[in-house]
Coordinates of C-alpha atoms in Angstrom, one line a residue:
X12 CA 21.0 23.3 -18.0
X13 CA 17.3 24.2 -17.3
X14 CA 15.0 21.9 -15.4
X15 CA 13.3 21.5 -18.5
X16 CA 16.4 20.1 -20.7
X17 CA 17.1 17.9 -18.1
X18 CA 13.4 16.6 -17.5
X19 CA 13.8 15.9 -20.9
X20 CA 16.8 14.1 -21.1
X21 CA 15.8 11.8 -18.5
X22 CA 13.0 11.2 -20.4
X23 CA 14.1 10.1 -23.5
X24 CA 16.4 7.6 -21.9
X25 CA 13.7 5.9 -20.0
X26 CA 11.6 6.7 -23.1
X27 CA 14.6 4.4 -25.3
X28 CA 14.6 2.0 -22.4
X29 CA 10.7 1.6 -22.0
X30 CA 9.7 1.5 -26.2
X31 CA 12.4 -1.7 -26.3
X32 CA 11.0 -3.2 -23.1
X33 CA 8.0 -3.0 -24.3
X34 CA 8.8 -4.5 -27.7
X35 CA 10.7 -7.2 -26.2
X36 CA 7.7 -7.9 -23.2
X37 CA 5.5 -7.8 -26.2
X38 CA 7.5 -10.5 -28.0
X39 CA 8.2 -12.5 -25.0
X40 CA 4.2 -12.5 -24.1
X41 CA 2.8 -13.5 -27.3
X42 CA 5.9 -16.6 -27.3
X43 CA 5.1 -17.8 -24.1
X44 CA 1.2 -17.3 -24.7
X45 CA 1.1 -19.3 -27.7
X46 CA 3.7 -21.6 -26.9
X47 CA 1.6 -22.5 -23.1
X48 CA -1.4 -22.4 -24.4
X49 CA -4.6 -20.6 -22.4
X50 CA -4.5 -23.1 -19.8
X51 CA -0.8 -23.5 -19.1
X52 CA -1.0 -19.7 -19.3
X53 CA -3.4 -19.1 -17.5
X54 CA -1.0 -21.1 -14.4
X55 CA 1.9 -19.0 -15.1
X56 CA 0.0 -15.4 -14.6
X57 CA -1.6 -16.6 -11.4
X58 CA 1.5 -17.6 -10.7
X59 CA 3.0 -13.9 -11.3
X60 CA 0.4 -12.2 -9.5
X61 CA 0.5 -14.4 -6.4
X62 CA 4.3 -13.3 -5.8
X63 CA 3.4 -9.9 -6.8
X64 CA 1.7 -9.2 -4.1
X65 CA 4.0 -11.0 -1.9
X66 CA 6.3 -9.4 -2.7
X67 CA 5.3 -6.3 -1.9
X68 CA 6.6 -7.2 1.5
X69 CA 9.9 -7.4 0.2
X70 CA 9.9 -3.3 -0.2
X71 CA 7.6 -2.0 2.2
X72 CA 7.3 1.5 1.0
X73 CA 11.4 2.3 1.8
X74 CA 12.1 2.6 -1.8
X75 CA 9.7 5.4 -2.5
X76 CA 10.7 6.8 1.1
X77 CA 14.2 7.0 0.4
X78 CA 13.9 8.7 -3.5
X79 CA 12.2 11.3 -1.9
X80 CA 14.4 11.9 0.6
X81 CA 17.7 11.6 -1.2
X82 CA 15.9 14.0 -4.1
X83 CA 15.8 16.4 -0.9
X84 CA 19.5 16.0 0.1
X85 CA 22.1 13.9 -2.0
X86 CA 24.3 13.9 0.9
X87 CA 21.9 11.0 2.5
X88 CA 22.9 8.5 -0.3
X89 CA 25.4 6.5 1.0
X90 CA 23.6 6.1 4.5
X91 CA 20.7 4.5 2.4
X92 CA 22.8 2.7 0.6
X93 CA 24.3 1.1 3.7
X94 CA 21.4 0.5 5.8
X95 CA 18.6 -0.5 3.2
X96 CA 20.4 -2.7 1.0
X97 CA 20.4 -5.6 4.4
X98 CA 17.6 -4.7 5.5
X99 CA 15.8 -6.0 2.5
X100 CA 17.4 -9.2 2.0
X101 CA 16.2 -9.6 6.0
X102 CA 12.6 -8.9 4.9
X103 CA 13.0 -10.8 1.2
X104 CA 14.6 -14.0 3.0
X105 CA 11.8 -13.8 5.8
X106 CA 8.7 -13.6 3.8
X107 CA 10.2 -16.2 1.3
X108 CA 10.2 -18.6 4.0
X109 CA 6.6 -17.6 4.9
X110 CA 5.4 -18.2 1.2
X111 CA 7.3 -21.9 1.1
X112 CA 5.8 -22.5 4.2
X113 CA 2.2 -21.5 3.2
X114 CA 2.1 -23.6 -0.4
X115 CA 3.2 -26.8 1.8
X116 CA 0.9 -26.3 4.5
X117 CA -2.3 -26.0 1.9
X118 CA -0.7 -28.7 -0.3
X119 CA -0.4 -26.9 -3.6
X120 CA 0.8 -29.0 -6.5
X121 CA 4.7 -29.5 -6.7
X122 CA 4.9 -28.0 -10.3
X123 CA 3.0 -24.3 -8.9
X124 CA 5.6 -24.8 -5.6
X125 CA 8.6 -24.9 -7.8
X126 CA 7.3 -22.1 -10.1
X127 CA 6.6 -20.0 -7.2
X128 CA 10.1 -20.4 -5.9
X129 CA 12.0 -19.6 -8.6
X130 CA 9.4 -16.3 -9.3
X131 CA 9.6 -15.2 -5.9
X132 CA 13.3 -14.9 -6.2
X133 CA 12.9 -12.8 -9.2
X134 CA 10.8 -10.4 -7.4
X135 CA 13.9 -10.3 -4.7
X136 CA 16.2 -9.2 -7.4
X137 CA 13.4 -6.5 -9.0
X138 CA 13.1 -5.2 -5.3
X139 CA 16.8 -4.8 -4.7
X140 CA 16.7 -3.1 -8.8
X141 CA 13.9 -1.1 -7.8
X142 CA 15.4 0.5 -4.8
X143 CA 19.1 0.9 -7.2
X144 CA 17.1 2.3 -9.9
X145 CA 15.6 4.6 -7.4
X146 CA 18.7 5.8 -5.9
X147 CA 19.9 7.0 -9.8
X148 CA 16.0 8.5 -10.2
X149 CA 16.5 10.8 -7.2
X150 CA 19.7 11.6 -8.5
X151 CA 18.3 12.5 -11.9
X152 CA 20.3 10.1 -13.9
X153 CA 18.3 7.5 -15.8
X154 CA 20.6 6.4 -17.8
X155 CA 22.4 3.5 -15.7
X156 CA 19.0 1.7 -15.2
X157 CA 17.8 2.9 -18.4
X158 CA 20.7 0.8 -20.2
X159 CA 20.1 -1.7 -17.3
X160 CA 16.5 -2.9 -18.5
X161 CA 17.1 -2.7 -22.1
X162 CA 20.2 -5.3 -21.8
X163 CA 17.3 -7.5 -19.3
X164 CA 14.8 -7.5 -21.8
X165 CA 16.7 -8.7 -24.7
X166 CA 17.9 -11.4 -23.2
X167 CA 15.1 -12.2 -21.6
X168 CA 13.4 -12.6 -24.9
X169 CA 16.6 -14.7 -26.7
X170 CA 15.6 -17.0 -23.5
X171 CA 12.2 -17.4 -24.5
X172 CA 13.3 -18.5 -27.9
X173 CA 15.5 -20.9 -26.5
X174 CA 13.1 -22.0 -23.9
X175 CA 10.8 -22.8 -27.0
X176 CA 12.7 -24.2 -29.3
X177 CA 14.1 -27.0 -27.4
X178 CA 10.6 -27.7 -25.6
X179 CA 12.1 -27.2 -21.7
X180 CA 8.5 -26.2 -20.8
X181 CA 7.2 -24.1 -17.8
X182 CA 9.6 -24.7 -15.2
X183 CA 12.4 -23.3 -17.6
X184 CA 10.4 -20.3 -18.5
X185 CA 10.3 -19.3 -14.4
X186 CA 13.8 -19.6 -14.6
X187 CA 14.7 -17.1 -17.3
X188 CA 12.7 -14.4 -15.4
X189 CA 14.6 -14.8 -12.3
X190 CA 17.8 -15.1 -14.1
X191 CA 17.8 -11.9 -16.5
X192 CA 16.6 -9.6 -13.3
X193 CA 19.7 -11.5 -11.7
X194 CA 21.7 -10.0 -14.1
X195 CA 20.0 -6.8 -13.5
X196 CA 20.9 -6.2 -10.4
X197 CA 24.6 -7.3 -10.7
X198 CA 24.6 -4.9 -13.1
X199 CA 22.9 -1.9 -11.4
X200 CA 25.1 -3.0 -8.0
X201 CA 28.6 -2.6 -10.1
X202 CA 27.2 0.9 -11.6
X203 CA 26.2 1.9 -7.9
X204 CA 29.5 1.5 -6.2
X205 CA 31.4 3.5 -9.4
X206 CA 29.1 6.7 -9.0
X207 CA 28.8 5.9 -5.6
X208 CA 31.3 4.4 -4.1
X209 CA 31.3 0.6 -2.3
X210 CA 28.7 0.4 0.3
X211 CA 30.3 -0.4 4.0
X212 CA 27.1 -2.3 5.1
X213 CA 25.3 -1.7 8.3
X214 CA 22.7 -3.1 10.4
X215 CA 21.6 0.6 12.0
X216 CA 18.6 -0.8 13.9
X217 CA 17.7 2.9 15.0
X218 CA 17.9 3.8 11.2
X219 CA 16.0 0.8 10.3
X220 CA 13.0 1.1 12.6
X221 CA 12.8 5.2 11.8
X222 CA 13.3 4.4 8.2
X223 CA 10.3 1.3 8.4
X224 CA 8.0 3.8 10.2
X225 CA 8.7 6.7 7.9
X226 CA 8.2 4.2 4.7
X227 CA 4.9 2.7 6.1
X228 CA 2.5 5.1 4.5
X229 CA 4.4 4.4 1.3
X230 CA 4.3 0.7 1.7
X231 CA 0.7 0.2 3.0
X232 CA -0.2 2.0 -0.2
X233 CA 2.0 -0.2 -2.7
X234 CA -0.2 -3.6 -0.5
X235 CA -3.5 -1.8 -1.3
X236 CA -2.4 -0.9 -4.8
X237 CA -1.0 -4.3 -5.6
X238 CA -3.7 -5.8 -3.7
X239 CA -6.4 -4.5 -6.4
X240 CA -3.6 -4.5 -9.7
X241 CA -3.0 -8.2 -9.0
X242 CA -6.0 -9.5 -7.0
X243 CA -8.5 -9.9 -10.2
X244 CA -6.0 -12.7 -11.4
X245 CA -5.7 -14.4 -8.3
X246 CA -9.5 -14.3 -7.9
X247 CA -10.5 -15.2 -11.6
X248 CA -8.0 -18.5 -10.8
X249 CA -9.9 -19.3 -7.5
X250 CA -13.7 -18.4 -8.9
X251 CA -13.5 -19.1 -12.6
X252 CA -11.0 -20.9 -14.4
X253 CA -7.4 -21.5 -15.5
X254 CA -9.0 -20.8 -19.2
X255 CA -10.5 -17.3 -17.8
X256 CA -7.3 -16.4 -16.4
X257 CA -5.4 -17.1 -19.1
X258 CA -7.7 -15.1 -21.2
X259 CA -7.7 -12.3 -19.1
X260 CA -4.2 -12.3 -18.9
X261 CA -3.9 -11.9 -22.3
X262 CA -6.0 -8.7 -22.7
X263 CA -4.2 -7.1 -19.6
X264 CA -0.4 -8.0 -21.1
X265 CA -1.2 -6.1 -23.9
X266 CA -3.0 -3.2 -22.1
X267 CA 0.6 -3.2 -19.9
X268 CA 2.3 -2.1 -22.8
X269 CA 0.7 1.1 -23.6
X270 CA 1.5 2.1 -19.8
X271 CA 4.9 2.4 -20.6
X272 CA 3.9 6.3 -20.7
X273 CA 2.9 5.8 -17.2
X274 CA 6.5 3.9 -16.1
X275 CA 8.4 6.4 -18.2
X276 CA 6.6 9.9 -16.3
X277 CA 6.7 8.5 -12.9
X278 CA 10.0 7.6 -13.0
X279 CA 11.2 11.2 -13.7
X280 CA 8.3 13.0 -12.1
X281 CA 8.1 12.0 -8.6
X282 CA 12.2 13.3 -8.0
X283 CA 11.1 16.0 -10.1
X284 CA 8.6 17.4 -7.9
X285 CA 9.4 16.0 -4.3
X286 CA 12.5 18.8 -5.3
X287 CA 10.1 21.4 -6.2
X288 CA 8.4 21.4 -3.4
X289 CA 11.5 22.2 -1.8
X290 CA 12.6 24.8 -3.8
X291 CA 9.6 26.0 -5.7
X292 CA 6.0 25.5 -4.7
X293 CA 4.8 27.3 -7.8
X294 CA 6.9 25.8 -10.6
X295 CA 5.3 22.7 -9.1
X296 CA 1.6 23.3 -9.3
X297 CA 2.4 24.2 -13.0
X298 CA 4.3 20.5 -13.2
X299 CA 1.4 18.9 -12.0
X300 CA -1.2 20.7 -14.1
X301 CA 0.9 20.5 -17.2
X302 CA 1.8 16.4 -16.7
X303 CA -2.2 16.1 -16.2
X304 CA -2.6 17.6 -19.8
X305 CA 0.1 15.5 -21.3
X306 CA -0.9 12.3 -19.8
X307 CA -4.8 12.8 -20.9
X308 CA -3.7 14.5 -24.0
X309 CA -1.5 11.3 -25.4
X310 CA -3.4 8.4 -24.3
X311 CA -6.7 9.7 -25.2
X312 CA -6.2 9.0 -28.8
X313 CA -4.2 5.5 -28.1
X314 CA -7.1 4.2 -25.5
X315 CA -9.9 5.0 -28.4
X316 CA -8.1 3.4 -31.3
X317 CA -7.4 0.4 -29.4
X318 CA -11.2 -0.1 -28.0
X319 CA -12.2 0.3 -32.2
X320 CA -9.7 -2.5 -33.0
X321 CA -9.4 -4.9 -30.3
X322 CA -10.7 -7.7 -32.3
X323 CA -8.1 -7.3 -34.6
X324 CA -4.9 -6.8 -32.0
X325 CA -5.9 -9.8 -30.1
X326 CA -6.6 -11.8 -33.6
X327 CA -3.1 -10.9 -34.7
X328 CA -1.0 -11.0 -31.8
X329 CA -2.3 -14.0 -29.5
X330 CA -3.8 -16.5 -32.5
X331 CA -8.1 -17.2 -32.9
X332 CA -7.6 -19.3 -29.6
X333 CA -7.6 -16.0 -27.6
X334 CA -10.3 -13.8 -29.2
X335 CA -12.7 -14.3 -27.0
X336 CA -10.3 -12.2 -24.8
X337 CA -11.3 -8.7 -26.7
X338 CA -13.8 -7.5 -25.0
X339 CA -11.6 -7.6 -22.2
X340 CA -9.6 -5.6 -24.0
X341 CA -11.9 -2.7 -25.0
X342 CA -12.8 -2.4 -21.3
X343 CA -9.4 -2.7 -19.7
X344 CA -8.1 -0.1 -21.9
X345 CA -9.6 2.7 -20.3
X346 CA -7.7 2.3 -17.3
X347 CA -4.5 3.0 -19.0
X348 CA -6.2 7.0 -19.1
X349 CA -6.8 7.0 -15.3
X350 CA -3.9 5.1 -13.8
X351 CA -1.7 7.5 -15.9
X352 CA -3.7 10.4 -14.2
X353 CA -4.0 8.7 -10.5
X354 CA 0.2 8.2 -10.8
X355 CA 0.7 12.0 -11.2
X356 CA -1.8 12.6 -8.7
X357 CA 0.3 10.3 -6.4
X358 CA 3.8 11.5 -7.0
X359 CA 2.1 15.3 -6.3
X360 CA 0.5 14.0 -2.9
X361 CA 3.6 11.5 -2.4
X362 CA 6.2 14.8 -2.9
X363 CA 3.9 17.0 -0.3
X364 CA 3.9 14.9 2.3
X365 CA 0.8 13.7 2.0
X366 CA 1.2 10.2 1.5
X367 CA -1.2 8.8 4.2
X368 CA -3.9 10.7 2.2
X369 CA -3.0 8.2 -0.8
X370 CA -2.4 4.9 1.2
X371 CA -6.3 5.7 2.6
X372 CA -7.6 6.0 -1.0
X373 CA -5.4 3.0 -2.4
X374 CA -6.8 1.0 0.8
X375 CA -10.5 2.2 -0.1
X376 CA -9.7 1.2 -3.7
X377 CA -8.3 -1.9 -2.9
X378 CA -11.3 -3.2 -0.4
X379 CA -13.7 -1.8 -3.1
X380 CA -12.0 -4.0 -5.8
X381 CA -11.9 -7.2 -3.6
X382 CA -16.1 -6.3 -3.3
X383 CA -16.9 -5.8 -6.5
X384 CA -15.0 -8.7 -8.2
X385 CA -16.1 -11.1 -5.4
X386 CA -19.7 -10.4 -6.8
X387 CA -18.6 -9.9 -10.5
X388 CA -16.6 -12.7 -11.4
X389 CA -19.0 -15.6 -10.7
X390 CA -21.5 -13.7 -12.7
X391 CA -19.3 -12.4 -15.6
X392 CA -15.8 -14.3 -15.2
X393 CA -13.1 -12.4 -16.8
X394 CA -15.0 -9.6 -18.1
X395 CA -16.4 -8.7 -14.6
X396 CA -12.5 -8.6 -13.3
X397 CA -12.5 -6.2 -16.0
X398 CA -15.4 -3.9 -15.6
X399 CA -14.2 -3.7 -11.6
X400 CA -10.5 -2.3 -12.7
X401 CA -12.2 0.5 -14.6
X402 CA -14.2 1.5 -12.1
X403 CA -11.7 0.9 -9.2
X404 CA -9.1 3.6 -10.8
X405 CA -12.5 5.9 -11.6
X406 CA -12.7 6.1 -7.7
X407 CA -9.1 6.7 -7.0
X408 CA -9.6 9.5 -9.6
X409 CA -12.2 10.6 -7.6
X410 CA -10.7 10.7 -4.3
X411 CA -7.0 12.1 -5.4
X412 CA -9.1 14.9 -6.4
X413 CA -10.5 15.3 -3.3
X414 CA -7.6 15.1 -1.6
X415 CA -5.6 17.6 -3.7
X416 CA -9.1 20.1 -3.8
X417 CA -7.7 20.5 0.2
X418 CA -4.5 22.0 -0.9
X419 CA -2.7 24.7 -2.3
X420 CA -2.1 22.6 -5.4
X421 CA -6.2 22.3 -6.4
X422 CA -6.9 22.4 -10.3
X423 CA -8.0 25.7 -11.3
X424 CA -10.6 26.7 -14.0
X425 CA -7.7 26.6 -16.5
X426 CA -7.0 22.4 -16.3
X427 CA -10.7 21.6 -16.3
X428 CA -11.2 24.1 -19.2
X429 CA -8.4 22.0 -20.8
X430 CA -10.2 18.4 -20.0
X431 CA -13.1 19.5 -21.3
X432 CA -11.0 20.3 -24.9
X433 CA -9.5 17.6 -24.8
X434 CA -12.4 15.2 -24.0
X435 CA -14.2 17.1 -27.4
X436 CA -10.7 16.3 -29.2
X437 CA -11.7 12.8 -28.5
X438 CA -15.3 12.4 -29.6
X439 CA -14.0 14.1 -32.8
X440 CA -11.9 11.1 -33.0
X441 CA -14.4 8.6 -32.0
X442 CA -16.6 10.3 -34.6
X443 CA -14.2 9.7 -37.5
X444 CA -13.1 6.6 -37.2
X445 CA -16.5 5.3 -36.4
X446 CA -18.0 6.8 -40.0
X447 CA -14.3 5.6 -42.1
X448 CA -14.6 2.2 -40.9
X449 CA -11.1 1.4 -42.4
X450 CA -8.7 -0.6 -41.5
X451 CA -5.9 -0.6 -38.4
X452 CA -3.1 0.8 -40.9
X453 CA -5.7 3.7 -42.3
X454 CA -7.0 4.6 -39.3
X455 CA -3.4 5.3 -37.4
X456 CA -2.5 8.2 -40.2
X457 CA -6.3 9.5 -40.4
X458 CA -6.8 9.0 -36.6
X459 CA -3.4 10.9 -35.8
X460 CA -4.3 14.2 -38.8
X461 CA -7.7 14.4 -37.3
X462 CA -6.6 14.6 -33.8
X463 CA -4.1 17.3 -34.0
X464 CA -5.9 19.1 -35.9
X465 CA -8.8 18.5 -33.6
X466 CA -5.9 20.2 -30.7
X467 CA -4.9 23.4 -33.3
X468 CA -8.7 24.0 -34.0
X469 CA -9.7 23.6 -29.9
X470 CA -6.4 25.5 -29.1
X471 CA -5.5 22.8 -26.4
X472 CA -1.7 24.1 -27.2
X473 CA -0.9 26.5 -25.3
X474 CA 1.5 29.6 -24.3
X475 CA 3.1 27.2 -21.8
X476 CA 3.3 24.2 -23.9
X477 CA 5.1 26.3 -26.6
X478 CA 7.3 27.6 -23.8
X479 CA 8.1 24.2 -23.1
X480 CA 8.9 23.3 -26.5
X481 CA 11.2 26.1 -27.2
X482 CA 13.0 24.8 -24.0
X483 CA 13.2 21.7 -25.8
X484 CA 14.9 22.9 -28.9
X485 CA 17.1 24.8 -26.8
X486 CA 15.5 27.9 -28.8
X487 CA 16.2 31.5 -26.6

């Protein structure tokens, strides 16, 4: 089987997984959003960015660490398996205790103390999936977790349901997040020791303190990076509002959707090319260049339509109450185009061994953010937070650029000649739908006929992209 057929089939299993996660998170947001109300809301996603970040801690960088190592040499599985497993419920356990510790000593309400609890425990059990998951991802098999998340999801939203229909309230909600990632990773655990075998635990304190220095590039780069993903929220709470945050909130949950193209690439991508570089230094530039293409190439066309009908998504999904969350929308869309971009960028720098170049430029991005929303949220609320996520991945952009300009892997005439098609494919579109002013279920079919024509007419498809396709259809 080529690399492409199995690219592919990885693919569409966390392409299945991701479209009903998304569908079910979609479901599950606009139920709790309605059912809390902006305020109430607006609590619950401070709530969930606070322990984001935390929980960061929980990880420190070894999960990334070990995929690309065990992508390098299968046979290292089991040690990781035996050594990192305890050594993150030592790190969840202590920083758990740190967070309790800290909402007592500031007296936060009771109610955000018990919330925080229960949600800190589900990011334990996403760290301990994450790291699982990763352990399939450098073995190229998606599937377990792929079936994993879809059986979370769905009964994640039947929860929800419940949780609403007999009125248990916020406290309840909390609990059905920790509870279906729970199940998660009791499920990813039994599918770990079949392929895998049982893990025979160890507490390696030599393999631990290599592994923590070797993963601290990674992990200071997941703090920066969650530090500016999360931080807008946690700062609209403490300089705006509850109402602001909820608003904001709203915008973003539905922006988090569309970068399910982002969740599904990198999760086949980064093994991908961290084994290239092993094996083929060439076949990897071309991975790079061509996942550049395809990430510009199909969220282009999604970012544009959604900026032209924002009024109308939020109208419809979240209820009047919220529609003063759409201009958030139209500018937080255009981050779904970069971060897509800035995650291939990463994986590429991550897989070379250059991953101290990206935890400077998430750091730079992340003390930039902090900056820039400190001055624009008391000025502009929610829709500053906004403005400063745009132009916080614009300067990642920038800098991974840089960065990869330095190395043998620098775009070529060929990708910027493809940009620039692509980019007029896009005005074309802009053009059109801005002249038919139809509605959302005319513009889909007429924005979809003019855009690939738009890509026959420009030639954007190329030699290699047919190549590619006749891979696909397992055509000789």
């Amino acid at each position: 089987m080529s690399q492409v057929v199995t690219l592919f089939k990885n693919i569409s299993w966390v392409t299945i997984s991701q479209v009903v996660s998304n569908i079910c998170a979609f479901i599950w947001t606009i139920l709790i959003a309605r059912y809390l109300g902006v305020t109430d809301y607006g609590i619950l996603s401070f709530v969930i960015s606070f322990v984001m970040i935390l929980g960061i801690g929980e990880d420190m960088g070894t999960t990334t660490y070990s995929i690309r190592e065990i992508s390098r040499d299968k046979s290292l599985t089991a040690r990781f398996l035996k050594n990192i497993l305890p050594l993150k419920w030592v790190l969840s356990l202590a920083l758990l205790i740190i967070t309790m510790a800290y909402l007592h000593i500031f007296n936060y309400d009771y109610l955000i103390i018990k919330v925080t609890f229960i949600m800190f425990l589900e990011t334990i059990f996403i760290s301990f999936c994450n790291f699982l998951s990763g352990v399939f991802q450098a073995h190229e098999n998606l599937k377990p977790s792929s079936i994993g998340l879809i059986i979370t999801n769905t009964t994640l939203v039947i929860l929800t349901i419940l949780v609403i229909y007999f009125d248990l309230g916020l406290l309840a909600i909390a609990i059905s997040y920790a509870f279906v990632y729970l199940i998660y990773f009791v499920y990813l655990y039994h599918y770990a020791i079949k392929d895998f075998g049982f893990p025979k635990y160890e507490f390696d304190l030599d393999f631990w303190k290599k592994t923590l220095i070797k993963s601290l590039p990674f992990g200071l780069t997941m703090i920066f990076y969650g530090l500016y993903f999360s931080i807008d929220v946690v700062m609209i709470s403490w300089l705006s509002n509850d109402y602001a945050t909820g608003l904001y909130n709203s915008a973003f949950k539905i922006i988090s959707v569309f970068t399910a193209f982002y969740v599904i690439y990198q999760y086949v991508i980064y093994p991908l090319m961290s084994k290239l570089y092993a094996e083929d230094t060439n076949l990897l530039k071309v991975s790079f260049e061509q996942s550049f293409k395809y990430s510009l190439l199909i969220l282009l066309p999604i970012s544009i339509g959604v900026y032209f009908y924002s009024p109308y998504l939020i109208e419809l999904i979240y209820s009047s109450q919220y529609a003063l969350a759409s201009p958030a929308m139209q500018i937080l869309i255009w981050t779904v185009v970069f971060l897509f971009i800035n995650g291939v960028a990463t994986s590429l720098l991550n897989s070379i061994g250059k991953e101290v170049s990206v935890t400077k430029i998430y750091l730079i991005a992340a003390i930039f953010n902090i900056v820039l929303n400190y001055i624009t949220i008391p000025i502009w609320s929610y829709i500053g937070a906004s403005i400063t996520t745009v132009l916080s991945e614009i300067l990642i952009l920038v800098l991974m650029m840089y960065s990869i300009s330095k190395t043998e892997y620098k775009p070529d005439l060929y990708l910027l000649k493809t940009v620039l098609k692509l980019i007029i494919c896009g005005i074309i579109l802009v053009i059109v739908l801005y002249l038919a002013n139809v509605s959302l279920w005319l513009a889909i079919p007429i924005g979809l006929l003019v855009y690939v024509i738009s890509l026959i007419v420009t030639r954007t498809i190329d030699d290699t992209d047919k190549y590619i396709i006749n891979e696909l259809l397992n055509k000789k």
